[in-house]
mmCIF file of C-alpha atoms in Angstrom:
data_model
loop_
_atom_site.group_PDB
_atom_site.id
_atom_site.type_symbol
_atom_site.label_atom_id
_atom_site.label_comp_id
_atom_site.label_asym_id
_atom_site.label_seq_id
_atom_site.Cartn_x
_atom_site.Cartn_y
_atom_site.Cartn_z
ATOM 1 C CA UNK A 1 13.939 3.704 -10.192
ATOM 2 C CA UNK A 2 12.088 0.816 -12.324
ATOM 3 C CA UNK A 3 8.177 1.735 -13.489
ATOM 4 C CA UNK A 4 5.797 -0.925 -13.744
ATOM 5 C CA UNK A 5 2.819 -1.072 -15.653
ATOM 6 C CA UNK A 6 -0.132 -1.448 -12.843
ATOM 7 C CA UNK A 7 -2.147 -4.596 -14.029
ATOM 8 C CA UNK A 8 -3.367 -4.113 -17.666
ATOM 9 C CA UNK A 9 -4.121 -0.501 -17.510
ATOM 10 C CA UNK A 10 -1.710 2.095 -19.464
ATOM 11 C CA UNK A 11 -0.599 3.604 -15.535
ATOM 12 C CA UNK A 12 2.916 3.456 -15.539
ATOM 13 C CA UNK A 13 3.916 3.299 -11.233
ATOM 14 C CA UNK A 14 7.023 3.349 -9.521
ATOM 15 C CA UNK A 15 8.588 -0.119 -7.821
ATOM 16 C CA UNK A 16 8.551 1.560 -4.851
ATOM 17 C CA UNK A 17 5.805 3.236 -3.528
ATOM 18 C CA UNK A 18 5.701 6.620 -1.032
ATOM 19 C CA UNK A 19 3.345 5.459 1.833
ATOM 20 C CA UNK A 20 1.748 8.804 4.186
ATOM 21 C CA UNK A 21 0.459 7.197 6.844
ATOM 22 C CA UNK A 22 2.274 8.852 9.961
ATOM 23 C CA UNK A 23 2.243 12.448 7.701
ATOM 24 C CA UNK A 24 0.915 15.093 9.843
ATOM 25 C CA UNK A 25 1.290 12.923 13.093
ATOM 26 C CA UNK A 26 4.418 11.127 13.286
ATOM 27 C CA UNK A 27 6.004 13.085 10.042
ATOM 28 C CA UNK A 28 5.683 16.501 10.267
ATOM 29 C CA UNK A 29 6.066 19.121 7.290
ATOM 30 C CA UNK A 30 9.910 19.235 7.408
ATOM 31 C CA UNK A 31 10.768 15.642 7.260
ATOM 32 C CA UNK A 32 7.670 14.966 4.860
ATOM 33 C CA UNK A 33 8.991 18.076 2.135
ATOM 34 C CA UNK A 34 12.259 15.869 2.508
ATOM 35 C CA UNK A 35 11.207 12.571 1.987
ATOM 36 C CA UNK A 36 8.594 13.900 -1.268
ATOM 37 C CA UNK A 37 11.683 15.521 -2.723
ATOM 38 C CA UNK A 38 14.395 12.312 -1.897
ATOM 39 C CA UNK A 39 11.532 10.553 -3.483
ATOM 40 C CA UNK A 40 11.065 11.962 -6.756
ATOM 41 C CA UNK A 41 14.639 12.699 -7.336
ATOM 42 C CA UNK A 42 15.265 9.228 -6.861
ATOM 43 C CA UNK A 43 12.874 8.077 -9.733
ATOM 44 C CA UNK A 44 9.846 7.563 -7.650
ATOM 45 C CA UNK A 45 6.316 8.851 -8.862
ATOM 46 C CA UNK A 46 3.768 6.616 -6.856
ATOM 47 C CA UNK A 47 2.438 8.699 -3.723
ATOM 48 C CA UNK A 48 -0.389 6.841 -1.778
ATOM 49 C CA UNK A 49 -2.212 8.096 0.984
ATOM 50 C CA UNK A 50 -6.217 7.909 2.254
ATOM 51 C CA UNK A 51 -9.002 10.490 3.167
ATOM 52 C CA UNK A 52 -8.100 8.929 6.775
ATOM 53 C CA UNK A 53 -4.656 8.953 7.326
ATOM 54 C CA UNK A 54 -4.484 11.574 10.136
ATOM 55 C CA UNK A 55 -8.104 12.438 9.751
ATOM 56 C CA UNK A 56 -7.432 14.057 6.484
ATOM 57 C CA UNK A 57 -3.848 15.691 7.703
ATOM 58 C CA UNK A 58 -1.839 13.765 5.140
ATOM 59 C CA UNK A 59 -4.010 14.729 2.424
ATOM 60 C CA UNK A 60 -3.447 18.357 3.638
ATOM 61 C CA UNK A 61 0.009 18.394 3.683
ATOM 62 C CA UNK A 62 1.058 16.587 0.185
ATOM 63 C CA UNK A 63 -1.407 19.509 -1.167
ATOM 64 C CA UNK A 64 1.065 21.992 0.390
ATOM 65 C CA UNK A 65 3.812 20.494 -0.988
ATOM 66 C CA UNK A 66 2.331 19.869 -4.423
ATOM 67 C CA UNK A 67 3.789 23.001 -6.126
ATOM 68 C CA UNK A 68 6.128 24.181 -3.797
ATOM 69 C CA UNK A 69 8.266 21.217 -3.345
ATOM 70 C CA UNK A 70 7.381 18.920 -6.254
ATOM 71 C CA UNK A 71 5.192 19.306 -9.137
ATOM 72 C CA UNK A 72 2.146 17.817 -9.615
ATOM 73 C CA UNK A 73 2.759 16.118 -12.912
ATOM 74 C CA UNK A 74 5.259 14.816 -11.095
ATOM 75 C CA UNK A 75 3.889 12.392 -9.250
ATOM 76 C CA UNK A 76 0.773 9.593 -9.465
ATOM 77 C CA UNK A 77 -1.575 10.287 -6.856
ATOM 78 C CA UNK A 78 -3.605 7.734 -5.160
ATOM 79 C CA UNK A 79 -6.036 8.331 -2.351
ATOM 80 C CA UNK A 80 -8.546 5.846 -0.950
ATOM 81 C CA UNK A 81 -11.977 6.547 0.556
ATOM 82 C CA UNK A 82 -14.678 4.780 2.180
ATOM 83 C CA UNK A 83 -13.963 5.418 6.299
ATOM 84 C CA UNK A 84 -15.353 8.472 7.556
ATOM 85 C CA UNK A 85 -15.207 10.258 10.711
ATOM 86 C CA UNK A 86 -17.658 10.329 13.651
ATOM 87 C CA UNK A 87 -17.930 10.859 17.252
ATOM 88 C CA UNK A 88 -18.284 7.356 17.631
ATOM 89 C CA UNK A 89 -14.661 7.046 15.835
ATOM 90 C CA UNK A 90 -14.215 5.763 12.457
ATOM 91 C CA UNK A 91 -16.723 4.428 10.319
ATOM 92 C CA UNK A 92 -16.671 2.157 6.737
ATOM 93 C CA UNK A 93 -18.639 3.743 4.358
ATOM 94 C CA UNK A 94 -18.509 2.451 0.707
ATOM 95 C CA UNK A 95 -22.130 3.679 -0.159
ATOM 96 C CA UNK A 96 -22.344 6.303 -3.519
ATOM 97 C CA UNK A 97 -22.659 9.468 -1.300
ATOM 98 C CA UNK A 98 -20.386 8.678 1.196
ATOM 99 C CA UNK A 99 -17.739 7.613 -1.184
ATOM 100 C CA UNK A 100 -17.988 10.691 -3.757
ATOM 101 C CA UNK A 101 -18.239 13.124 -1.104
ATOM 102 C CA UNK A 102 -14.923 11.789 0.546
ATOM 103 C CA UNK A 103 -13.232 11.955 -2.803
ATOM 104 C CA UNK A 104 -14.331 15.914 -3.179
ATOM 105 C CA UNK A 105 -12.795 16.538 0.273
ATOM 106 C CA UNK A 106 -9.576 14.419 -0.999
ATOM 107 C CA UNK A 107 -9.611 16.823 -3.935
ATOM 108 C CA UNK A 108 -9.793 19.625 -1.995
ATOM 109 C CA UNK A 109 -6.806 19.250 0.233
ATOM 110 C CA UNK A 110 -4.759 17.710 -2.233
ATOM 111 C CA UNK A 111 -5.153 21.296 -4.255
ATOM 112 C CA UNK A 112 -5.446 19.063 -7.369
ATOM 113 C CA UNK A 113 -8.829 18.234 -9.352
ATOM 114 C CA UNK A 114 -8.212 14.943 -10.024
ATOM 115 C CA UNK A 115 -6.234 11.690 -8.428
ATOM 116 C CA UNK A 116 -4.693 9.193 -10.790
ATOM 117 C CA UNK A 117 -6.264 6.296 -8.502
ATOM 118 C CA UNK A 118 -9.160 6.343 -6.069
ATOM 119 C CA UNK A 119 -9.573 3.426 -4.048
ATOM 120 C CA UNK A 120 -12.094 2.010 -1.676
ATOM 121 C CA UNK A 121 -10.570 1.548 1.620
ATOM 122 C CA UNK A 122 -12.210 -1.810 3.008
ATOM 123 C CA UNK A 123 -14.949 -3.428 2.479
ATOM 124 C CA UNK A 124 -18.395 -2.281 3.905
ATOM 125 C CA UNK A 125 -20.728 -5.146 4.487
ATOM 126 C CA UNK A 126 -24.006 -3.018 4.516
ATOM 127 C CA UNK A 127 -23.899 -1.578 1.091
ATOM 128 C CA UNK A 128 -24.105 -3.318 -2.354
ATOM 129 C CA UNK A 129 -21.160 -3.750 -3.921
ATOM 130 C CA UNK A 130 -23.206 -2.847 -7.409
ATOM 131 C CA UNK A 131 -23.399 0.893 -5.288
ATOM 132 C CA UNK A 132 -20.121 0.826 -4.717
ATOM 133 C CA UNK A 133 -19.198 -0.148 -7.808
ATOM 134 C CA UNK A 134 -20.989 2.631 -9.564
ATOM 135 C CA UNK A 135 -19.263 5.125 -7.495
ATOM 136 C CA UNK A 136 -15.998 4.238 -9.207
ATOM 137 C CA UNK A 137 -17.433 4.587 -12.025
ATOM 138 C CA UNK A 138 -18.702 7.580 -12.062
ATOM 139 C CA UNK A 139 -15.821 8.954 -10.076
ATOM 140 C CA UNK A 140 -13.839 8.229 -13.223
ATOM 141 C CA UNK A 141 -16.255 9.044 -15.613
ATOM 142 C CA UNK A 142 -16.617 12.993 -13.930
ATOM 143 C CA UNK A 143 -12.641 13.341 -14.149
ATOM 144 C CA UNK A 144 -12.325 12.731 -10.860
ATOM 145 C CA UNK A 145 -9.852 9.759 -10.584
ATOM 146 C CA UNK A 146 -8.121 8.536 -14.097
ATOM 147 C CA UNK A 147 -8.275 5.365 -12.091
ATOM 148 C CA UNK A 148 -10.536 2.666 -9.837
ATOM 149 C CA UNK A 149 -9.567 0.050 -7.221
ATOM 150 C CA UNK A 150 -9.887 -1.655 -3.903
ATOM 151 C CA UNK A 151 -7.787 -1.779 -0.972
ATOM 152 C CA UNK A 152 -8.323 -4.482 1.571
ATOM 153 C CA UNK A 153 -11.171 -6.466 -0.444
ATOM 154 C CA UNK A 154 -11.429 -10.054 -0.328
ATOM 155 C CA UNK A 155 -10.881 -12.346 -3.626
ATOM 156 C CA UNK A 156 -14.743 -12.874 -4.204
ATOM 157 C CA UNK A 157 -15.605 -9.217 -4.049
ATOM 158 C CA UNK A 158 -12.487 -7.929 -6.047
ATOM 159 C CA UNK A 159 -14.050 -9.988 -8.972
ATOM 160 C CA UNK A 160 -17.535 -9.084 -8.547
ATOM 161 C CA UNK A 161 -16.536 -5.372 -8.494
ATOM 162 C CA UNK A 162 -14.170 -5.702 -11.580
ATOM 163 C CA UNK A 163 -17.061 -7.798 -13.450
ATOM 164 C CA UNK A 164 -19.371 -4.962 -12.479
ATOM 165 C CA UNK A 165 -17.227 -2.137 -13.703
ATOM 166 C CA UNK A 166 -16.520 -3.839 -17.213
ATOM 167 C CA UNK A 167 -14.417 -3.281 -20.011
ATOM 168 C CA UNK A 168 -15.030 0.135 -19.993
ATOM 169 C CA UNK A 169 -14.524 1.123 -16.117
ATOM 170 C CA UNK A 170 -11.681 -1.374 -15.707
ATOM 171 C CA UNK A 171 -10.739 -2.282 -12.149
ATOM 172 C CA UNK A 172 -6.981 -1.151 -11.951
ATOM 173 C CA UNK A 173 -5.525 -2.162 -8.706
ATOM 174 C CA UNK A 174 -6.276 -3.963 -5.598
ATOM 175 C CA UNK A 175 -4.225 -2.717 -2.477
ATOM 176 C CA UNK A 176 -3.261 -5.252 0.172
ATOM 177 C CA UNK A 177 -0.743 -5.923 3.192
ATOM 178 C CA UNK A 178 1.454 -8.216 1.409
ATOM 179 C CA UNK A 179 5.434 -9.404 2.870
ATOM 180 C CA UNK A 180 7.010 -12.003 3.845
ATOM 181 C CA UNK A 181 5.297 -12.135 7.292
ATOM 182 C CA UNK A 182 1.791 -12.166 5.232
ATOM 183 C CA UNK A 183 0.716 -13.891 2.454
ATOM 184 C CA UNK A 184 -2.343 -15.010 2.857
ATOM 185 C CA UNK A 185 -3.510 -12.629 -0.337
ATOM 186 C CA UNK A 186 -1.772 -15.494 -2.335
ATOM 187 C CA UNK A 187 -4.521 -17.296 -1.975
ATOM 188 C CA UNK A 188 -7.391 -15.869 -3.618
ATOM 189 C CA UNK A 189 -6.747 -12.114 -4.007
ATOM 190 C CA UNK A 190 -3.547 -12.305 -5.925
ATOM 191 C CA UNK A 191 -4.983 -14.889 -8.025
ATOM 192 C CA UNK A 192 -8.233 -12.682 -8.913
ATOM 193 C CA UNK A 193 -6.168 -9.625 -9.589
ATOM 194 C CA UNK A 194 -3.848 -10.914 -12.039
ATOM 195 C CA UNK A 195 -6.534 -12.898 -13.805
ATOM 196 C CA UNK A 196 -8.450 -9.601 -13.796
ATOM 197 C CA UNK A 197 -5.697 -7.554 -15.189
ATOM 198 C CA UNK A 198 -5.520 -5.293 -11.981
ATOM 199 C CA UNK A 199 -2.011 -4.762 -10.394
ATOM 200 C CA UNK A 200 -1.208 -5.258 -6.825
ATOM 201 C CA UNK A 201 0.066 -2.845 -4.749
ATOM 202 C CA UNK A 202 1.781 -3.833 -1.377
ATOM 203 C CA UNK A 203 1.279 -2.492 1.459
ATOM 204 C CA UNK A 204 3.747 -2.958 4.821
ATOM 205 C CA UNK A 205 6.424 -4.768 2.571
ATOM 206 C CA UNK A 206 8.615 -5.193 5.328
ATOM 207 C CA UNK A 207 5.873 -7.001 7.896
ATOM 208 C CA UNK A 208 5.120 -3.628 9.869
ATOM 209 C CA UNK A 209 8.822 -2.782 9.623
ATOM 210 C CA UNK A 210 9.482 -5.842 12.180
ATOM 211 C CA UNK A 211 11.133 -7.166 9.131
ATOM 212 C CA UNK A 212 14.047 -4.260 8.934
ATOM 213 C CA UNK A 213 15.209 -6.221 11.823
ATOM 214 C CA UNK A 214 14.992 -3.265 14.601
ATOM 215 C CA UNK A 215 12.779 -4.996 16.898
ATOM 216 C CA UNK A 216 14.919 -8.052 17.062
ATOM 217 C CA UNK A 217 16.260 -8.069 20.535
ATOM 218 C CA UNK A 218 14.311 -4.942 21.795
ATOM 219 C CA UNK A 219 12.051 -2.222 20.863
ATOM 220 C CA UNK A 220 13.276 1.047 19.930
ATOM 221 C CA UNK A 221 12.136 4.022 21.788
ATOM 222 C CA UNK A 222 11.227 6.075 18.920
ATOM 223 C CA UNK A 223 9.665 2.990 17.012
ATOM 224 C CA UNK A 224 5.890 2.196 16.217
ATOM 225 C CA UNK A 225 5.963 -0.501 18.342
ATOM 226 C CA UNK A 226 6.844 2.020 21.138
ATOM 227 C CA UNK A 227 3.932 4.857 19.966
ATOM 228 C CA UNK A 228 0.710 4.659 21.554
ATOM 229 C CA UNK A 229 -1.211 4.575 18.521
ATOM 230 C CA UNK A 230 0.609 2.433 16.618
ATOM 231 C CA UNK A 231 2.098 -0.127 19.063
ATOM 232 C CA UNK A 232 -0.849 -2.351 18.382
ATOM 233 C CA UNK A 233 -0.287 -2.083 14.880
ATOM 234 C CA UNK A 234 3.118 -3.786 14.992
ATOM 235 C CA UNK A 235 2.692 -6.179 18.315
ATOM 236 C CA UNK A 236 0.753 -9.192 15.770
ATOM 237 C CA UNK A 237 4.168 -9.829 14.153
ATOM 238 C CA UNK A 238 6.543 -9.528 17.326
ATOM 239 C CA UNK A 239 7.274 -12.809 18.750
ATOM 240 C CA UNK A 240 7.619 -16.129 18.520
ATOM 241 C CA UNK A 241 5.068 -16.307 15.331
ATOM 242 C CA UNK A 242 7.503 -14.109 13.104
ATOM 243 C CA UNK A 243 11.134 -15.340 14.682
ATOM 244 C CA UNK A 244 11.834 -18.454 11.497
ATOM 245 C CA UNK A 245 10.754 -15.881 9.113
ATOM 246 C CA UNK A 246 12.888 -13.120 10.698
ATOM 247 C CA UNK A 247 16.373 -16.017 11.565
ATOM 248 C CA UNK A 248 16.082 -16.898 8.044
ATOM 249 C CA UNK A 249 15.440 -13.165 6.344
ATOM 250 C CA UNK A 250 18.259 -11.663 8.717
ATOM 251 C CA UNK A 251 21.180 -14.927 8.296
ATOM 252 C CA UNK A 252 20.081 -14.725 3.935
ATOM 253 C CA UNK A 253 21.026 -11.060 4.399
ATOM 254 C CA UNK A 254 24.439 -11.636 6.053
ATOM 255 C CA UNK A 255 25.762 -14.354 4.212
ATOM 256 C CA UNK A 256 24.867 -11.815 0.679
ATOM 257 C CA UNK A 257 26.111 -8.460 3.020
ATOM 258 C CA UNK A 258 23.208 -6.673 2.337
ATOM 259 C CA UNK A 259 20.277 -5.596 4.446
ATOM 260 C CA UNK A 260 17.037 -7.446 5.785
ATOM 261 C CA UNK A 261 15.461 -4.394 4.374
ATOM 262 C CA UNK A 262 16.535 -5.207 0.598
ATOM 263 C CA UNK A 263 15.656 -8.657 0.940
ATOM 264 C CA UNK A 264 12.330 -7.905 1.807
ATOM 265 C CA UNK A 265 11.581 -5.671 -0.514
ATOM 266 C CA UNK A 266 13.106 -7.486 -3.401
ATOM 267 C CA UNK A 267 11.321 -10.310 -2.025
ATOM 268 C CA UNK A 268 7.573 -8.558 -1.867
ATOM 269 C CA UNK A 269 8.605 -6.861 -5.820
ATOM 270 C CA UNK A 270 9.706 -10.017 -7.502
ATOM 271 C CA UNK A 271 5.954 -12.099 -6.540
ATOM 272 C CA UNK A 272 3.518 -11.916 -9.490
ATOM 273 C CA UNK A 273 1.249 -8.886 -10.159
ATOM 274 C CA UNK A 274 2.620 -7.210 -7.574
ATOM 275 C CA UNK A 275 3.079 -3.381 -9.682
ATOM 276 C CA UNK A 276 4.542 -1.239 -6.511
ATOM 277 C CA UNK A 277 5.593 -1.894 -2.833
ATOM 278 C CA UNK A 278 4.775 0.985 -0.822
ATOM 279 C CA UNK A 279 7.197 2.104 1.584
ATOM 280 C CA UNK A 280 5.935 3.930 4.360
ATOM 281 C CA UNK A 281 8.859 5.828 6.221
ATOM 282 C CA UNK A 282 8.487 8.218 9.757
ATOM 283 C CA UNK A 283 11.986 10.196 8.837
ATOM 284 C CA UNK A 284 13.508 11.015 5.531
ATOM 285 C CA UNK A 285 16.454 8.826 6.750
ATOM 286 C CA UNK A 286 14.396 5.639 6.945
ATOM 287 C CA UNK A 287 12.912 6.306 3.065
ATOM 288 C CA UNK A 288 16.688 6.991 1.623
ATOM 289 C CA UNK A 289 17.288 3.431 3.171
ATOM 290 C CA UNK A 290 15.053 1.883 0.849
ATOM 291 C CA UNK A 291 15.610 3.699 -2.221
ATOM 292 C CA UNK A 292 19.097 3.424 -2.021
ATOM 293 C CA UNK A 293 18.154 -0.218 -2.019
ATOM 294 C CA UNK A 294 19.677 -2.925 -4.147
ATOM 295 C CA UNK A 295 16.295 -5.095 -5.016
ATOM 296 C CA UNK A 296 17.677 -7.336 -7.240
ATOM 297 C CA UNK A 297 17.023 -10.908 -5.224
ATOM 298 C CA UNK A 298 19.358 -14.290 -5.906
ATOM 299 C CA UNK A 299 16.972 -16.943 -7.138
ATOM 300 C CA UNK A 300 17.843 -19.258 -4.600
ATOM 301 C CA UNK A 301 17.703 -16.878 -1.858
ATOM 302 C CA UNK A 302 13.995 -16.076 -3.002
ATOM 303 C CA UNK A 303 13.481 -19.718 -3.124
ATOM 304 C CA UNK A 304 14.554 -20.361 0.383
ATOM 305 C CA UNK A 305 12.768 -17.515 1.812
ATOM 306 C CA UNK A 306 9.400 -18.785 -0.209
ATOM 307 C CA UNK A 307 9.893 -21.654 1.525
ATOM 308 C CA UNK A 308 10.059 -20.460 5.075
ATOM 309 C CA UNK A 309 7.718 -17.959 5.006
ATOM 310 C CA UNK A 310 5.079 -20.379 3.044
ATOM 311 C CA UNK A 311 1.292 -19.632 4.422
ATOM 312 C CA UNK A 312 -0.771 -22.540 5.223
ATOM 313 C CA UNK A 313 -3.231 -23.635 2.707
ATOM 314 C CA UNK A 314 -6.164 -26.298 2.887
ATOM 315 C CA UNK A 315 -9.229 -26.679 1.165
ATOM 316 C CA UNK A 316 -10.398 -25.667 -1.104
ATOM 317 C CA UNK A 317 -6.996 -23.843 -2.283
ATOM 318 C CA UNK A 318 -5.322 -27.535 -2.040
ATOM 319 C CA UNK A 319 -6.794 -30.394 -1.644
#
């Protein structure tokens, strides 16, 4: 599998990303030992997951597989904090306490004493971003994290937390939801990153996995769009909103006989900045689908499918 150089930093991460959100709900041990080891035989080194995913859960269970399955050195670990647990339910929390506390429980169930990349989850509207900002830093400069980003962050605030890390704290990566059935990052956030020398990772390549085709005529039974807590995760891109998008994605991939899945991702992978598109698979069966992948995108195809899936832009983007 290719490596790409994330922004302007010296990490070296795979095209394709390993995403954990449904580890230790949807994807139990089993299928998630097989889908770690499919991944890193297959070139891949990027694993991403969050202090949240499964209320710490997925954290727990790449630790126990850390060691046993693959090695650590193996593998570039990113975790994001920022939304803690309450009885109320979740809450964003980018304050300095809040975010190097969540990184020590990270730590702790990942069995490892430092991530490669620690990123702040989303944006929290009652805390400085100077306080949040100094968190990264000092999570990097304790040994903590090699690395500092944002996930979810708006254009404005991705450059006023990368102008106040400076040269020597640089910001490394911004994570967004970037495919064909979302670009609105292209505006502004895309822009900021690569002008700040932070890579882009993509998250839901393939639109929420509407864009694998599967929920074309119906919706699987054993789909997200079909689970209770994910169903309203996927319904936003079901419809009539998505269907020119989805024609144009699924007649490009029959006329080249290849899948709507490689399309997509070769798609997401060949936009600027973009570093790593991270994948995130329920069975082991799904993953193998996309790194068996052929990613290498016709120009005109990517043309054509630029053109359909264009975002609308107005002021002050275009005038």
């Amino acid at each position: 599998m290719e490596e790409r150089q994330l922004g302007r930093t010296g990490l070296r991460v795979s095209a394709i990303g390993l995403g954990t959100l449904t580890w230790a709900r949807d994807t139990d041990e089993a299928e998630a030992a097989e889908q770690l080891r499919d991944f890193v035989d297959a070139g891949g080194t990027l694993v991403d997951t969050a202090a949240s995913y499964a209320d710490g859960g997925a954290e727990e269970l790449i630790g126990s597989l850390l060691g046993t399955v693959v090695a650590r050195e193996d593998v570039v670990l990113c975790t994001k904090g920022g939304v803690r647990r309450t009885a109320r339910g979740g809450v964003v929390d980018a304050s300095r306490g809040a975010l190097l506390d969540s990184l020590d429980a990270s730590l702790a169930r990942l069995g490892t004493d430092h991530v490669d990349l620690f990123l702040v989850q989303s944006p929290d509207p009652r805390t400085p971003l100077a306080e949040t900002a100094a968190a990264l830093r000092h999570a990097v400069d304790s040994g903590r994290a090699r690395y500092a980003g944002l996930s979810n962050h708006p254009g404005w605030q991705t450059a006023r937390v990368a102008t106040l890390l400076e040269a020597d704290t640089p910001l490394a990566a911004v994570e967004v939801e970037y495919s064909l059935l979302q670009r609105g990052v292209e505006r502004e956030v895309v822009p900021a990153a690569t002008a700040l020398g932070a890579g882009v990772l993509a998250w839901s390549p393939l639109g929420r996995g509407v864009l694998t085709g599967k929920y074309r005529r119906t919706v699987p039974a054993d789909s997200r769009a079909a689970s209770a807590h994910l169903a309203g995760f996927v319904a936003p891109y079901l419809g009539t909103p998505s269907a020119g998008v989805l024609d144009a994605l699924l007649t490009a991939a029959e006329g080249l006989e290849r899948t709507p899945l490689e399309l997509a991702l070769g798609w997401v992978l060949s936009r600027p900045g973009v570093a790593s598109a991270l994948v995130g698979a329920r069975t082991a069966a799904q993953l193998r689908s996309a790194l068996d992948a052929d990613l290498d995108l016709p120009q005109a195809i990517g043309e054509a499918l630029d053109e359909v899936s264009a975002p609308p832009v107005g002021y002050p983007e275009s005038r």
